[in-house]
mmCIF file of C-alpha atoms in Angstrom:
data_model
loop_
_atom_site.group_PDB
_atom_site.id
_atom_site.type_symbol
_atom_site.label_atom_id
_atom_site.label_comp_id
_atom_site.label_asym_id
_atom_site.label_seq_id
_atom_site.Cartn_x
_atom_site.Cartn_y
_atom_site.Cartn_z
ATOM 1 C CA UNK S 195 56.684 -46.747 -25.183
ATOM 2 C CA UNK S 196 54.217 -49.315 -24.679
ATOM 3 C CA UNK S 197 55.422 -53.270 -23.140
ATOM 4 C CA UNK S 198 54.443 -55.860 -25.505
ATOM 5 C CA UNK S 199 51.682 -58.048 -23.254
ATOM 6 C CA UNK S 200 53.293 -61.505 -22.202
ATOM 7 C CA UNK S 201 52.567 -64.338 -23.497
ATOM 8 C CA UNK S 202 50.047 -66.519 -21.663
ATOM 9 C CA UNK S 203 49.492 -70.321 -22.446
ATOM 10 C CA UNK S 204 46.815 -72.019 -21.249
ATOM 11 C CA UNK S 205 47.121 -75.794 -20.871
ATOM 12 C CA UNK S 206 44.344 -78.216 -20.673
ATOM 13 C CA UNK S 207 44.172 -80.489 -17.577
ATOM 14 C CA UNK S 208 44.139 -83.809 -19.570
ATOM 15 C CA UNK S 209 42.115 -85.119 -16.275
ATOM 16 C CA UNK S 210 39.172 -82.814 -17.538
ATOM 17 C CA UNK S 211 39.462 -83.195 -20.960
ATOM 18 C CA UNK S 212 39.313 -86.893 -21.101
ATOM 19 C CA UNK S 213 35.972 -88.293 -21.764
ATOM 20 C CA UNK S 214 35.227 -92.112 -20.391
ATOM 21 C CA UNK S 215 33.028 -94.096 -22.580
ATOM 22 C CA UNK S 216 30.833 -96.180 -21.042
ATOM 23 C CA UNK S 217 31.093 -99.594 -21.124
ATOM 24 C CA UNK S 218 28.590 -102.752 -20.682
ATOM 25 C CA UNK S 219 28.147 -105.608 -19.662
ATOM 26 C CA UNK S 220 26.889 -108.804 -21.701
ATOM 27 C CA UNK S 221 24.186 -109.447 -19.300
ATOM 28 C CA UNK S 222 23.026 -105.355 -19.467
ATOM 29 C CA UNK S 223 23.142 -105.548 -23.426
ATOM 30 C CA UNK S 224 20.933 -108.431 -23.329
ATOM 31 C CA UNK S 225 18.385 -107.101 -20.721
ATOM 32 C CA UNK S 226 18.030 -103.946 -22.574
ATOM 33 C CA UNK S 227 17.415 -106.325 -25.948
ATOM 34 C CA UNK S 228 14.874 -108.585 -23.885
ATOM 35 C CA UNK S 229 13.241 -105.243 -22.367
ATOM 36 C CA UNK S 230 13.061 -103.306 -25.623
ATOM 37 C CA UNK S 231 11.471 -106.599 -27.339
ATOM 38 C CA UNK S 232 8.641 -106.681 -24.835
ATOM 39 C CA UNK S 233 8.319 -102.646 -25.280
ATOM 40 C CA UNK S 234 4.540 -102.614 -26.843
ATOM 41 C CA UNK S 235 4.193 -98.907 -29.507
ATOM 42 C CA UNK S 236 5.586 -95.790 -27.679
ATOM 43 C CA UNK S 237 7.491 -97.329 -25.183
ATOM 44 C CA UNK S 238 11.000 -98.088 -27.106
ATOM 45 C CA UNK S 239 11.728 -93.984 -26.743
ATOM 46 C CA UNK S 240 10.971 -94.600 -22.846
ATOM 47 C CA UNK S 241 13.427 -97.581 -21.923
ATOM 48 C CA UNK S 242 16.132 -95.955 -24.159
ATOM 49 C CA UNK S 243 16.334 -92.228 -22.305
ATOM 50 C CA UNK S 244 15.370 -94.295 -18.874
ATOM 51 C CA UNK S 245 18.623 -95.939 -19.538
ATOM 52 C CA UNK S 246 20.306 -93.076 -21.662
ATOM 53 C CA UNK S 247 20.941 -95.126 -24.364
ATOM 54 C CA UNK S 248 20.700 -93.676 -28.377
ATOM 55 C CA UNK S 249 18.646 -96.102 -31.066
ATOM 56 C CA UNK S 250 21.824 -96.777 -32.744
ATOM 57 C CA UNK S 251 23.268 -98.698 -30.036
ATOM 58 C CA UNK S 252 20.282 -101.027 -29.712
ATOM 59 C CA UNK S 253 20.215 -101.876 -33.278
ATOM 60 C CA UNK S 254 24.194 -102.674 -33.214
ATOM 61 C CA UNK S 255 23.621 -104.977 -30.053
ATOM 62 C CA UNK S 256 20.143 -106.512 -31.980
ATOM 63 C CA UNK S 257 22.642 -107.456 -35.032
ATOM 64 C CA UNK S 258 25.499 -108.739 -32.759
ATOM 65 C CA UNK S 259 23.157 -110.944 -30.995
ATOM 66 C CA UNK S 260 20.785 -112.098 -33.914
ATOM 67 C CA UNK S 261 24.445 -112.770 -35.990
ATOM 68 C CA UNK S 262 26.750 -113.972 -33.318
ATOM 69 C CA UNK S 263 24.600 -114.766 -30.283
ATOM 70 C CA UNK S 264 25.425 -114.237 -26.501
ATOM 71 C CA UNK S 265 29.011 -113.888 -27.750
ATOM 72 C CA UNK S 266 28.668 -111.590 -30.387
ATOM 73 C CA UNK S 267 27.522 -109.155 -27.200
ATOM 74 C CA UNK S 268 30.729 -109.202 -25.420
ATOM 75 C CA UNK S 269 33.163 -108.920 -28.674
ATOM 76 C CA UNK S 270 31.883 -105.219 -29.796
ATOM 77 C CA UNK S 271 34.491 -102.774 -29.201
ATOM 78 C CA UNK S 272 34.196 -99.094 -30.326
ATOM 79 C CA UNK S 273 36.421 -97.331 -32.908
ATOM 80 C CA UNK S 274 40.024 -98.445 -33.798
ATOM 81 C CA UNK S 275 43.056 -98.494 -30.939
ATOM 82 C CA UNK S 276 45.429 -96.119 -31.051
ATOM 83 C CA UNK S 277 48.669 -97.021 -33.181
ATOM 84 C CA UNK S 278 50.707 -94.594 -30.837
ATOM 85 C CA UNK S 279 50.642 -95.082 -26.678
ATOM 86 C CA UNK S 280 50.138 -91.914 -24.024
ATOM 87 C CA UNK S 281 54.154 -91.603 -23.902
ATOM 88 C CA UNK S 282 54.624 -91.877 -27.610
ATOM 89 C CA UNK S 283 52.012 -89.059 -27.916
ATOM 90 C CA UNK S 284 53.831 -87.176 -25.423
ATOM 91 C CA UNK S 285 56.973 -87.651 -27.180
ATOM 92 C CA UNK S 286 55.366 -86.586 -30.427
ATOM 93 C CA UNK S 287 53.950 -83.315 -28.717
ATOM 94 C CA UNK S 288 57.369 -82.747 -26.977
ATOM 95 C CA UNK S 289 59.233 -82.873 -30.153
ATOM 96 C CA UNK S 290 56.965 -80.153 -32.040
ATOM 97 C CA UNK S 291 57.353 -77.856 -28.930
ATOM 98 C CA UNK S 292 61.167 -78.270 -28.590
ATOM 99 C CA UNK S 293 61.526 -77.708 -32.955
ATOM 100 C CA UNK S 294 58.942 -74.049 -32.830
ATOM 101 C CA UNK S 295 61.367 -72.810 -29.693
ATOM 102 C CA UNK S 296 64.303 -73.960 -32.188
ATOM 103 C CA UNK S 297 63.044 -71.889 -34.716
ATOM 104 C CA UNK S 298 61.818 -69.236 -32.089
ATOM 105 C CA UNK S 299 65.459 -69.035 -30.631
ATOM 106 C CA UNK S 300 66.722 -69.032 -34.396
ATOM 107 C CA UNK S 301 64.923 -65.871 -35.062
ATOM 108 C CA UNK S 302 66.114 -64.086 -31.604
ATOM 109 C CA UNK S 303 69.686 -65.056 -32.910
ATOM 110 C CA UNK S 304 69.372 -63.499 -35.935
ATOM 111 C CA UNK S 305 67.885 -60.146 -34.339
ATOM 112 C CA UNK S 306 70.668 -59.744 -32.098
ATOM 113 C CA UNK S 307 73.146 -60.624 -34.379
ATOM 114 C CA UNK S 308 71.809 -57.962 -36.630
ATOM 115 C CA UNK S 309 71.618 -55.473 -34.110
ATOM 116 C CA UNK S 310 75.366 -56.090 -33.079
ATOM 117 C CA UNK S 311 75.875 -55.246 -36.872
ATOM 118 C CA UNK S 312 74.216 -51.909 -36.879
ATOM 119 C CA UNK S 313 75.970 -50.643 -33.781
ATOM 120 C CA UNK S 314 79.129 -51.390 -35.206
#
């Protein structure tokens, strides 16, 4: 008779998982558009993996500036906030672990229940 293998659950170290995103300043945003404005052809592709930057983000901070000015280069957030905080998500997570060992325990119950049946 073979042992069924336990049951191993690996949890992620939310330290690792976590990825920062980066964050600048007005007065980088604005050097970067002054720099890549003097950039003569070629050089664009240069300044942006010098400063490990994508295209996309140069273009956003060219239309924030050229539609709001200096100001328009400190407002830009990325993506929505969350609607739910770090303990609310932990709450959330905790709750969907405590109801599948409910239904877990459930299903033991009814095993031993029906095993107390047959040796009667």
């Amino acid at each position: 008779m073979m042992m069924p293998k336990p049951e191993t659950k690996i949890i992620p170290n939310p330290a690792v998982e976590k990825r920062d995103r980066h964050v600048f300043s007005t007065e980088y945003r604005l050097s970067i558009i002054q720099q890549a404005d003097a950039c003569k052809h070629g050089e664009l592709g240069v300044l942006l993996r010098r400063e490990k930057l994508y295209s996309n983000q140069l273009a956003q901070w060219r239309r924030e500036f050229a539609e709001y000015g200096v100001a328009g280069l400190s407002k830009s957030q990325s993506g929505p906030k969350s609607s739910h905080t770090t303990d609310q998500k932990r709450i959330e997570q905790l709750e969907k672990e405590n109801l599948r060992l409910r239904k877990q325990l459930e299903v033991k119950e009814s095993c031993i229940s029906l095993q107390k049946k047959l040796w009667l």
